[in-house]
């Protein structure tokens, strides 16, 4: 774990902590959604940094999966916020 | 690397306390999503990518959607029990202490004298056919006989889960066709 990777991961961790604090305080729903999305993105970045730093090469697939999961979860959350359910006017998805 | 692990663990603890304390169920679901992402990255750093894969797919993906669907059915408001629950807290604390005490007997992480790093006792291979009354396959004798109770327990768990799923999903004979839940 050389200097540049250490500094990068510390910066990402600080960003994650700030996003977490925003999610805890967050007065509106959209603060929380944004914070959750940000934690997901920073997780992907952290995995990528750890992958390069430890020269593994196989963690990058997991980073891809994480970003997909982040996207799906975000779409589900926002649909629920917008319509109060996953469907519009009772039409099932 | 230790720095990353400890920071992630601290954030995990903060998220867990928030999930327990928050009254807005919608926000609590989002915090469980954050919790899943954090724990998955922690498992990844501990070099368990398969567990992290499952945690990310099931914990952050499917269970968030499932809990949101439940929230659609039951409504987003909490019944609001504010009474301090001392008995559950005591039970949880005692259970946690017992679990931590149990880990003290485990071999140290990465210890070269771990049983898992030593050659298995040859007697297992040599004597299994005599012990198990002529079972020719060593794997079968280990799985079904030496640790038979364990396997029995596992299959019981799977059977119970299957029965529960069937009971939930079955359709009553005289139940009228229900309209799709819409709000």
PDB file of C-alpha atoms in Angstrom:
ATOM      1  CA  UNK A   1       0.000   0.000   0.000  1.00  0.00           C
ATOM      2  CA  UNK A   2       2.049   2.910  -1.244  1.00  0.00           C
ATOM      3  CA  UNK A   3       1.499   6.580  -0.541  1.00  0.00           C
ATOM      4  CA  UNK A   4      -0.741   7.646  -3.392  1.00  0.00           C
ATOM      5  CA  UNK A   5      -3.172   4.760  -2.903  1.00  0.00           C
ATOM      6  CA  UNK A   6      -3.278   5.347   0.837  1.00  0.00           C
ATOM      7  CA  UNK A   7      -4.079   9.032   0.363  1.00  0.00           C
ATOM      8  CA  UNK A   8      -6.739   8.202  -2.235  1.00  0.00           C
ATOM      9  CA  UNK A   9      -8.442   5.650  -0.017  1.00  0.00           C
ATOM     10  CA  UNK A  10      -8.362   8.028   2.961  1.00  0.00           C
ATOM     11  CA  UNK A  11     -10.001  10.718   0.819  1.00  0.00           C
ATOM     12  CA  UNK A  12     -12.685   8.251  -0.337  1.00  0.00           C
ATOM     13  CA  UNK A  13     -13.321   7.135   3.242  1.00  0.00           C
ATOM     14  CA  UNK A  14     -13.719  10.752   4.392  1.00  0.00           C
ATOM     15  CA  UNK A  15     -16.208  11.327   1.565  1.00  0.00           C
ATOM     16  CA  UNK A  16     -18.125   8.205   2.620  1.00  0.00           C
ATOM     17  CA  UNK A  17     -18.261   9.409   6.218  1.00  0.00           C
ATOM     18  CA  UNK A  18     -19.529  12.827   5.132  1.00  0.00           C
ATOM     19  CA  UNK A  19     -22.212  11.206   2.965  1.00  0.00           C
ATOM     20  CA  UNK A  20     -23.211   9.023   5.901  1.00  0.00           C
ATOM     21  CA  UNK A  21     -23.569  12.072   8.136  1.00  0.00           C
ATOM     22  CA  UNK A  22     -25.691  13.747   5.448  1.00  0.00           C
ATOM     23  CA  UNK A  23     -27.902  10.649   5.301  1.00  0.00           C
ATOM     24  CA  UNK A  24     -28.350  10.689   9.090  1.00  0.00           C
ATOM     25  CA  UNK A  25     -29.137  14.409   9.277  1.00  0.00           C
ATOM     26  CA  UNK A  26     -30.890  14.694   5.926  1.00  0.00           C
ATOM     27  CA  UNK A  27     -34.140  16.572   6.447  1.00  0.00           C
ATOM     28  CA  UNK A  28     -35.676  15.645   3.101  1.00  0.00           C
ATOM     29  CA  UNK A  29     -35.947  12.339   1.287  1.00  0.00           C
ATOM     30  CA  UNK A  30     -33.737  13.516  -1.543  1.00  0.00           C
ATOM     31  CA  UNK A  31     -30.801  14.333   0.734  1.00  0.00           C
ATOM     32  CA  UNK A  32     -30.912  10.735   1.889  1.00  0.00           C
ATOM     33  CA  UNK A  33     -31.264   9.311  -1.611  1.00  0.00           C
ATOM     34  CA  UNK A  34     -28.308  11.342  -2.794  1.00  0.00           C
ATOM     35  CA  UNK A  35     -26.229  10.287   0.211  1.00  0.00           C
ATOM     36  CA  UNK A  36     -27.071   6.613  -0.339  1.00  0.00           C
ATOM     37  CA  UNK A  37     -26.147   6.859  -3.993  1.00  0.00           C
ATOM     38  CA  UNK A  38     -22.892   8.555  -3.023  1.00  0.00           C
ATOM     39  CA  UNK A  39     -21.984   5.828  -0.524  1.00  0.00           C
ATOM     40  CA  UNK A  40     -22.573   3.250  -3.248  1.00  0.00           C
ATOM     41  CA  UNK A  41     -20.393   5.092  -5.735  1.00  0.00           C
ATOM     42  CA  UNK A  42     -17.619   5.576  -3.212  1.00  0.00           C
ATOM     43  CA  UNK A  43     -17.748   1.867  -2.373  1.00  0.00           C
ATOM     44  CA  UNK A  44     -17.125   1.098  -6.038  1.00  0.00           C
ATOM     45  CA  UNK A  45     -14.206   3.556  -6.090  1.00  0.00           C
ATOM     46  CA  UNK A  46     -12.749   2.136  -2.880  1.00  0.00           C
ATOM     47  CA  UNK A  47     -12.881  -1.382  -4.296  1.00  0.00           C
ATOM     48  CA  UNK A  48     -11.152  -0.192  -7.462  1.00  0.00           C
ATOM     49  CA  UNK A  49      -8.392   1.518  -5.446  1.00  0.00           C
ATOM     50  CA  UNK A  50      -7.869  -1.550  -3.249  1.00  0.00           C
ATOM     51  CA  UNK A  51      -7.798  -3.709  -6.367  1.00  0.00           C
ATOM     52  CA  UNK A  52      -5.055  -1.638  -7.980  1.00  0.00           C
ATOM     53  CA  UNK A  53      -3.114  -1.245  -4.729  1.00  0.00           C
ATOM     54  CA  UNK A  54      -3.038  -4.965  -3.947  1.00  0.00           C
ATOM     55  CA  UNK A  55      -2.623  -5.906  -7.637  1.00  0.00           C
ATOM     56  CA  UNK A  56      -5.453  -8.420  -7.469  1.00  0.00           C
ATOM     57  CA  UNK A  57      -7.244  -7.644 -10.712  1.00  0.00           C
ATOM     58  CA  UNK A  58     -10.327  -9.714  -9.918  1.00  0.00           C
ATOM     59  CA  UNK A  59     -12.057  -7.234  -7.628  1.00  0.00           C
ATOM     60  CA  UNK A  60     -12.974  -5.028 -10.568  1.00  0.00           C
ATOM     61  CA  UNK A  61     -15.769  -7.443 -11.561  1.00  0.00           C
ATOM     62  CA  UNK A  62     -17.218  -6.955  -8.096  1.00  0.00           C
ATOM     63  CA  UNK A  63     -17.002  -3.193  -8.516  1.00  0.00           C
ATOM     64  CA  UNK A  64     -19.096  -3.575 -11.680  1.00  0.00           C
ATOM     65  CA  UNK A  65     -21.682  -5.657  -9.806  1.00  0.00           C
ATOM     66  CA  UNK A  66     -21.815  -3.067  -7.036  1.00  0.00           C
ATOM     67  CA  UNK A  67     -22.499  -0.227  -9.435  1.00  0.00           C
ATOM     68  CA  UNK A  68     -25.302  -2.268 -11.059  1.00  0.00           C
ATOM     69  CA  UNK A  69     -26.818  -2.987  -7.634  1.00  0.00           C
ATOM     70  CA  UNK A  70     -26.537   0.675  -6.730  1.00  0.00           C
ATOM     71  CA  UNK A  71     -28.417   1.619  -9.909  1.00  0.00           C
ATOM     72  CA  UNK A  72     -31.211  -0.926  -9.410  1.00  0.00           C
ATOM     73  CA  UNK A  73     -31.691   0.004  -5.772  1.00  0.00           C
ATOM     74  CA  UNK A  74     -31.788   3.688  -6.661  1.00  0.00           C
ATOM     75  CA  UNK A  75     -34.409   3.167  -9.386  1.00  0.00           C
ATOM     76  CA  UNK A  76     -36.561   1.138  -6.980  1.00  0.00           C
ATOM     77  CA  UNK A  77     -36.256   3.763  -4.232  1.00  0.00           C
ATOM     78  CA  UNK A  78     -37.117   6.635  -6.551  1.00  0.00           C
ATOM     79  CA  UNK A  79     -40.086   4.850  -8.109  1.00  0.00           C
ATOM     80  CA  UNK A  80     -41.397   4.230  -4.627  1.00  0.00           C
ATOM     81  CA  UNK A  81     -40.904   7.883  -3.677  1.00  0.00           C
ATOM     82  CA  UNK A  82     -42.595   9.122  -6.831  1.00  0.00           C
ATOM     83  CA  UNK A  83     -45.629   6.844  -7.029  1.00  0.00           C
ATOM     84  CA  UNK A  84     -45.953   5.431  -3.519  1.00  0.00           C
ATOM     85  CA  UNK A  85     -45.626   1.986  -5.059  1.00  0.00           C
ATOM     86  CA  UNK A  86     -43.622   0.324  -7.803  1.00  0.00           C
ATOM     87  CA  UNK A  87     -46.470   0.665 -10.246  1.00  0.00           C
ATOM     88  CA  UNK A  88     -48.322   3.598 -11.733  1.00  0.00           C
ATOM     89  CA  UNK A  89     -52.130   3.598 -11.307  1.00  0.00           C
ATOM     90  CA  UNK A  90     -52.142  -0.033 -10.294  1.00  0.00           C
ATOM     91  CA  UNK A  91     -50.548  -1.427 -13.432  1.00  0.00           C
ATOM     92  CA  UNK A  92     -48.215  -4.151 -12.275  1.00  0.00           C
ATOM     93  CA  UNK A  93     -44.643  -4.008 -13.494  1.00  0.00           C
TER      94      UNK A  93
ATOM     95  CA  UNK B   1      -5.084  -1.555   5.075  1.00  0.00           C
ATOM     96  CA  UNK B   2      -5.941  -1.692   8.771  1.00  0.00           C
ATOM     97  CA  UNK B   3      -6.981   1.943   8.559  1.00  0.00           C
ATOM     98  CA  UNK B   4      -9.560   1.168   5.861  1.00  0.00           C
ATOM     99  CA  UNK B   5     -10.895  -1.809   7.816  1.00  0.00           C
ATOM    100  CA  UNK B   6     -11.297   0.126  11.054  1.00  0.00           C
ATOM    101  CA  UNK B   7     -12.933   3.088   9.314  1.00  0.00           C
ATOM    102  CA  UNK B   8     -15.416   0.822   7.554  1.00  0.00           C
ATOM    103  CA  UNK B   9     -16.180  -0.977  10.825  1.00  0.00           C
ATOM    104  CA  UNK B  10     -16.793   2.337  12.603  1.00  0.00           C
ATOM    105  CA  UNK B  11     -19.149   3.434   9.823  1.00  0.00           C
ATOM    106  CA  UNK B  12     -20.902   0.033  10.040  1.00  0.00           C
ATOM    107  CA  UNK B  13     -21.503   0.536  13.758  1.00  0.00           C
ATOM    108  CA  UNK B  14     -22.812   4.075  13.196  1.00  0.00           C
ATOM    109  CA  UNK B  15     -25.162   2.848  10.459  1.00  0.00           C
ATOM    110  CA  UNK B  16     -26.467  -0.007  12.612  1.00  0.00           C
ATOM    111  CA  UNK B  17     -27.235   2.364  15.513  1.00  0.00           C
ATOM    112  CA  UNK B  18     -29.001   4.709  13.096  1.00  0.00           C
ATOM    113  CA  UNK B  19     -31.139   1.875  11.678  1.00  0.00           C
ATOM    114  CA  UNK B  20     -32.152   0.900  15.192  1.00  0.00           C
ATOM    115  CA  UNK B  21     -32.963   4.440  16.276  1.00  0.00           C
ATOM    116  CA  UNK B  22     -34.591   5.987  13.223  1.00  0.00           C
ATOM    117  CA  UNK B  23     -38.416   6.155  13.211  1.00  0.00           C
ATOM    118  CA  UNK B  24     -38.891   6.795   9.508  1.00  0.00           C
ATOM    119  CA  UNK B  25     -39.119   3.299   8.004  1.00  0.00           C
ATOM    120  CA  UNK B  26     -38.360   4.548   4.510  1.00  0.00           C
ATOM    121  CA  UNK B  27     -35.057   6.041   5.697  1.00  0.00           C
ATOM    122  CA  UNK B  28     -34.304   2.875   7.678  1.00  0.00           C
ATOM    123  CA  UNK B  29     -34.485   0.834   4.460  1.00  0.00           C
ATOM    124  CA  UNK B  30     -31.972   3.168   2.855  1.00  0.00           C
ATOM    125  CA  UNK B  31     -29.666   2.749   5.820  1.00  0.00           C
ATOM    126  CA  UNK B  32     -29.857  -1.032   5.471  1.00  0.00           C
ATOM    127  CA  UNK B  33     -28.719  -0.504   1.875  1.00  0.00           C
ATOM    128  CA  UNK B  34     -25.750   1.529   3.091  1.00  0.00           C
ATOM    129  CA  UNK B  35     -25.039  -1.170   5.681  1.00  0.00           C
ATOM    130  CA  UNK B  36     -24.976  -3.857   2.992  1.00  0.00           C
ATOM    131  CA  UNK B  37     -22.581  -1.884   0.817  1.00  0.00           C
ATOM    132  CA  UNK B  38     -20.240  -1.203   3.733  1.00  0.00           C
ATOM    133  CA  UNK B  39     -20.225  -4.793   4.988  1.00  0.00           C
ATOM    134  CA  UNK B  40     -19.730  -6.118   1.461  1.00  0.00           C
ATOM    135  CA  UNK B  41     -16.672  -3.943   0.959  1.00  0.00           C
ATOM    136  CA  UNK B  42     -15.366  -5.007   4.362  1.00  0.00           C
ATOM    137  CA  UNK B  43     -15.717  -8.692   3.387  1.00  0.00           C
ATOM    138  CA  UNK B  44     -13.955  -7.926   0.124  1.00  0.00           C
ATOM    139  CA  UNK B  45     -10.992  -6.404   1.953  1.00  0.00           C
ATOM    140  CA  UNK B  46     -10.912  -9.501   4.197  1.00  0.00           C
ATOM    141  CA  UNK B  47     -10.336 -11.473   0.959  1.00  0.00           C
ATOM    142  CA  UNK B  48     -13.742 -13.140   0.805  1.00  0.00           C
ATOM    143  CA  UNK B  49     -14.995 -12.015  -2.614  1.00  0.00           C
ATOM    144  CA  UNK B  50     -17.631 -14.757  -2.885  1.00  0.00           C
ATOM    145  CA  UNK B  51     -19.311 -13.700   0.353  1.00  0.00           C
ATOM    146  CA  UNK B  52     -19.056 -10.058  -0.698  1.00  0.00           C
ATOM    147  CA  UNK B  53     -20.651 -10.921  -4.044  1.00  0.00           C
ATOM    148  CA  UNK B  54     -23.614 -12.561  -2.315  1.00  0.00           C
ATOM    149  CA  UNK B  55     -23.944  -9.743   0.189  1.00  0.00           C
ATOM    150  CA  UNK B  56     -23.990  -7.116  -2.550  1.00  0.00           C
ATOM    151  CA  UNK B  57     -26.513  -8.991  -4.688  1.00  0.00           C
ATOM    152  CA  UNK B  58     -28.851 -10.125  -1.919  1.00  0.00           C
ATOM    153  CA  UNK B  59     -28.312  -7.504   0.756  1.00  0.00           C
ATOM    154  CA  UNK B  60     -28.058  -4.320  -1.285  1.00  0.00           C
ATOM    155  CA  UNK B  61     -30.107  -5.374  -4.285  1.00  0.00           C
ATOM    156  CA  UNK B  62     -32.909  -7.823  -3.648  1.00  0.00           C
ATOM    157  CA  UNK B  63     -33.638  -7.234   0.021  1.00  0.00           C
ATOM    158  CA  UNK B  64     -33.930  -3.451  -0.491  1.00  0.00           C
ATOM    159  CA  UNK B  65     -36.548  -4.037  -3.184  1.00  0.00           C
ATOM    160  CA  UNK B  66     -38.317  -6.675  -1.049  1.00  0.00           C
ATOM    161  CA  UNK B  67     -38.470  -4.377   1.985  1.00  0.00           C
ATOM    162  CA  UNK B  68     -39.774  -1.535  -0.173  1.00  0.00           C
ATOM    163  CA  UNK B  69     -42.522  -3.823  -1.506  1.00  0.00           C
ATOM    164  CA  UNK B  70     -43.413  -4.691   2.085  1.00  0.00           C
ATOM    165  CA  UNK B  71     -43.559  -0.999   2.894  1.00  0.00           C
ATOM    166  CA  UNK B  72     -45.984  -0.485  -0.006  1.00  0.00           C
ATOM    167  CA  UNK B  73     -48.271  -3.077   1.590  1.00  0.00           C
ATOM    168  CA  UNK B  74     -48.070  -2.028   5.241  1.00  0.00           C
ATOM    169  CA  UNK B  75     -47.617   1.732   4.914  1.00  0.00           C
ATOM    170  CA  UNK B  76     -44.596   3.831   5.825  1.00  0.00           C
ATOM    171  CA  UNK B  77     -45.557   4.830   9.369  1.00  0.00           C
ATOM    172  CA  UNK B  78     -44.186   3.279  12.538  1.00  0.00           C
ATOM    173  CA  UNK B  79     -46.509   2.252  15.360  1.00  0.00           C
ATOM    174  CA  UNK B  80     -44.208   4.313  17.577  1.00  0.00           C
ATOM    175  CA  UNK B  81     -43.336   2.275  20.639  1.00  0.00           C
ATOM    176  CA  UNK B  82     -41.079   4.622  22.583  1.00  0.00           C
ATOM    177  CA  UNK B  83     -40.819   2.562  25.775  1.00  0.00           C
ATOM    178  CA  UNK B  84     -37.191   1.722  26.580  1.00  0.00           C
ATOM    179  CA  UNK B  85     -36.852  -2.018  26.088  1.00  0.00           C
ATOM    180  CA  UNK B  86     -34.442  -3.152  28.806  1.00  0.00           C
ATOM    181  CA  UNK B  87     -34.988  -6.909  28.588  1.00  0.00           C
ATOM    182  CA  UNK B  88     -34.184  -7.182  24.860  1.00  0.00           C
ATOM    183  CA  UNK B  89     -31.131  -4.984  25.363  1.00  0.00           C
ATOM    184  CA  UNK B  90     -29.887  -7.260  28.159  1.00  0.00           C
ATOM    185  CA  UNK B  91     -30.497 -10.401  26.098  1.00  0.00           C
ATOM    186  CA  UNK B  92     -28.693  -8.937  23.085  1.00  0.00           C
ATOM    187  CA  UNK B  93     -25.739  -7.805  25.210  1.00  0.00           C
ATOM    188  CA  UNK B  94     -25.377 -11.206  26.895  1.00  0.00           C
ATOM    189  CA  UNK B  95     -25.619 -13.019  23.547  1.00  0.00           C
ATOM    190  CA  UNK B  96     -23.006 -10.702  22.055  1.00  0.00           C
ATOM    191  CA  UNK B  97     -20.637 -11.289  24.963  1.00  0.00           C
ATOM    192  CA  UNK B  98     -21.116 -15.068  24.639  1.00  0.00           C
ATOM    193  CA  UNK B  99     -20.340 -14.903  20.903  1.00  0.00           C
ATOM    194  CA  UNK B 100     -17.194 -12.829  21.471  1.00  0.00           C
ATOM    195  CA  UNK B 101     -16.133 -15.257  24.223  1.00  0.00           C
ATOM    196  CA  UNK B 102     -16.652 -18.106  21.755  1.00  0.00           C
ATOM    197  CA  UNK B 103     -14.300 -16.536  19.209  1.00  0.00           C
ATOM    198  CA  UNK B 104     -11.475 -16.485  21.780  1.00  0.00           C
ATOM    199  CA  UNK B 105     -11.019 -20.235  21.367  1.00  0.00           C
ATOM    200  CA  UNK B 106     -10.621 -19.999  17.615  1.00  0.00           C
ATOM    201  CA  UNK B 107      -7.116 -20.186  16.149  1.00  0.00           C
ATOM    202  CA  UNK B 108      -5.561 -16.832  15.407  1.00  0.00           C
ATOM    203  CA  UNK B 109      -6.119 -15.364  11.934  1.00  0.00           C
ATOM    204  CA  UNK B 110      -3.418 -16.713   9.609  1.00  0.00           C
ATOM    205  CA  UNK B 111      -1.882 -19.013  12.222  1.00  0.00           C
ATOM    206  CA  UNK B 112       0.260 -21.623  10.385  1.00  0.00           C
ATOM    207  CA  UNK B 113      -0.717 -24.231  12.987  1.00  0.00           C
ATOM    208  CA  UNK B 114      -4.399 -23.940  12.131  1.00  0.00           C
ATOM    209  CA  UNK B 115      -6.027 -27.314  11.592  1.00  0.00           C
ATOM    210  CA  UNK B 116      -7.012 -26.046   8.147  1.00  0.00           C
ATOM    211  CA  UNK B 117      -3.357 -25.575   7.168  1.00  0.00           C
ATOM    212  CA  UNK B 118      -2.215 -29.018   8.325  1.00  0.00           C
ATOM    213  CA  UNK B 119      -2.575 -32.278   6.474  1.00  0.00           C
ATOM    214  CA  UNK B 120      -5.807 -34.049   7.430  1.00  0.00           C
ATOM    215  CA  UNK B 121      -5.310 -36.983   9.699  1.00  0.00           C
ATOM    216  CA  UNK B 122      -4.618 -39.985   7.470  1.00  0.00           C
ATOM    217  CA  UNK B 123      -6.717 -42.166   9.743  1.00  0.00           C
ATOM    218  CA  UNK B 124      -9.847 -40.605   8.258  1.00  0.00           C
ATOM    219  CA  UNK B 125      -8.906 -41.929   4.837  1.00  0.00           C
ATOM    220  CA  UNK B 126      -7.537 -45.266   6.013  1.00  0.00           C
ATOM    221  CA  UNK B 127     -10.186 -46.256   8.512  1.00  0.00           C
ATOM    222  CA  UNK B 128     -13.342 -44.828   6.981  1.00  0.00           C
ATOM    223  CA  UNK B 129     -14.246 -48.036   5.173  1.00  0.00           C
ATOM    224  CA  UNK B 130     -13.974 -50.089   8.363  1.00  0.00           C
ATOM    225  CA  UNK B 131     -15.603 -47.440  10.561  1.00  0.00           C
ATOM    226  CA  UNK B 132     -18.544 -46.917   8.282  1.00  0.00           C
ATOM    227  CA  UNK B 133     -19.257 -50.560   7.528  1.00  0.00           C
ATOM    228  CA  UNK B 134     -17.927 -50.663   4.014  1.00  0.00           C
ATOM    229  CA  UNK B 135     -18.780 -47.278   2.532  1.00  0.00           C
ATOM    230  CA  UNK B 136     -16.272 -47.129  -0.334  1.00  0.00           C
ATOM    231  CA  UNK B 137     -16.439 -43.352  -0.896  1.00  0.00           C
ATOM    232  CA  UNK B 138     -14.513 -41.258   1.651  1.00  0.00           C
ATOM    233  CA  UNK B 139     -16.479 -38.086   0.882  1.00  0.00           C
ATOM    234  CA  UNK B 140     -19.788 -39.866   1.410  1.00  0.00           C
ATOM    235  CA  UNK B 141     -18.649 -41.334   4.693  1.00  0.00           C
ATOM    236  CA  UNK B 142     -17.410 -37.964   5.963  1.00  0.00           C
ATOM    237  CA  UNK B 143     -20.520 -36.098   4.847  1.00  0.00           C
ATOM    238  CA  UNK B 144     -23.168 -38.621   5.797  1.00  0.00           C
ATOM    239  CA  UNK B 145     -21.580 -40.423   8.741  1.00  0.00           C
ATOM    240  CA  UNK B 146     -18.736 -38.601  10.511  1.00  0.00           C
ATOM    241  CA  UNK B 147     -20.640 -35.326  10.413  1.00  0.00           C
ATOM    242  CA  UNK B 148     -24.060 -36.849   9.889  1.00  0.00           C
ATOM    243  CA  UNK B 149     -25.781 -34.777  12.564  1.00  0.00           C
ATOM    244  CA  UNK B 150     -24.541 -31.613  10.912  1.00  0.00           C
ATOM    245  CA  UNK B 151     -25.837 -32.691   7.511  1.00  0.00           C
ATOM    246  CA  UNK B 152     -29.149 -33.727   9.074  1.00  0.00           C
ATOM    247  CA  UNK B 153     -29.452 -30.278  10.625  1.00  0.00           C
ATOM    248  CA  UNK B 154     -28.704 -28.555   7.326  1.00  0.00           C
ATOM    249  CA  UNK B 155     -31.256 -30.580   5.386  1.00  0.00           C
ATOM    250  CA  UNK B 156     -33.824 -29.948   8.131  1.00  0.00           C
ATOM    251  CA  UNK B 157     -33.260 -26.210   7.772  1.00  0.00           C
ATOM    252  CA  UNK B 158     -33.675 -26.405   3.996  1.00  0.00           C
ATOM    253  CA  UNK B 159     -36.824 -28.529   4.344  1.00  0.00           C
ATOM    254  CA  UNK B 160     -38.334 -26.122   6.886  1.00  0.00           C
ATOM    255  CA  UNK B 161     -37.610 -23.147   4.657  1.00  0.00           C
ATOM    256  CA  UNK B 162     -39.172 -24.903   1.671  1.00  0.00           C
ATOM    257  CA  UNK B 163     -42.325 -25.800   3.626  1.00  0.00           C
ATOM    258  CA  UNK B 164     -42.616 -22.218   4.901  1.00  0.00           C
ATOM    259  CA  UNK B 165     -42.307 -20.795   1.381  1.00  0.00           C
ATOM    260  CA  UNK B 166     -44.932 -23.233   0.088  1.00  0.00           C
ATOM    261  CA  UNK B 167     -47.287 -22.321   2.945  1.00  0.00           C
ATOM    262  CA  UNK B 168     -46.932 -18.619   2.230  1.00  0.00           C
ATOM    263  CA  UNK B 169     -47.278 -18.890  -1.529  1.00  0.00           C
ATOM    264  CA  UNK B 170     -50.108 -21.457  -1.709  1.00  0.00           C
ATOM    265  CA  UNK B 171     -53.494 -20.392  -2.927  1.00  0.00           C
ATOM    266  CA  UNK B 172     -56.585 -21.002  -0.841  1.00  0.00           C
ATOM    267  CA  UNK B 173     -59.213 -22.981  -2.702  1.00  0.00           C
ATOM    268  CA  UNK B 174     -62.171 -20.749  -1.826  1.00  0.00           C
ATOM    269  CA  UNK B 175     -60.199 -17.521  -1.772  1.00  0.00           C
ATOM    270  CA  UNK B 176     -61.615 -15.085  -4.332  1.00  0.00           C
ATOM    271  CA  UNK B 177     -59.227 -13.597  -6.861  1.00  0.00           C
ATOM    272  CA  UNK B 178     -57.804 -10.590  -5.131  1.00  0.00           C
ATOM    273  CA  UNK B 179     -57.258  -7.374  -6.992  1.00  0.00           C
ATOM    274  CA  UNK B 180     -53.659  -6.301  -7.406  1.00  0.00           C
ATOM    275  CA  UNK B 181     -52.700  -4.045  -4.517  1.00  0.00           C
ATOM    276  CA  UNK B 182     -52.747  -0.484  -5.721  1.00  0.00           C
ATOM    277  CA  UNK B 183     -52.584   2.803  -3.928  1.00  0.00           C
TER     278      UNK B 183
END
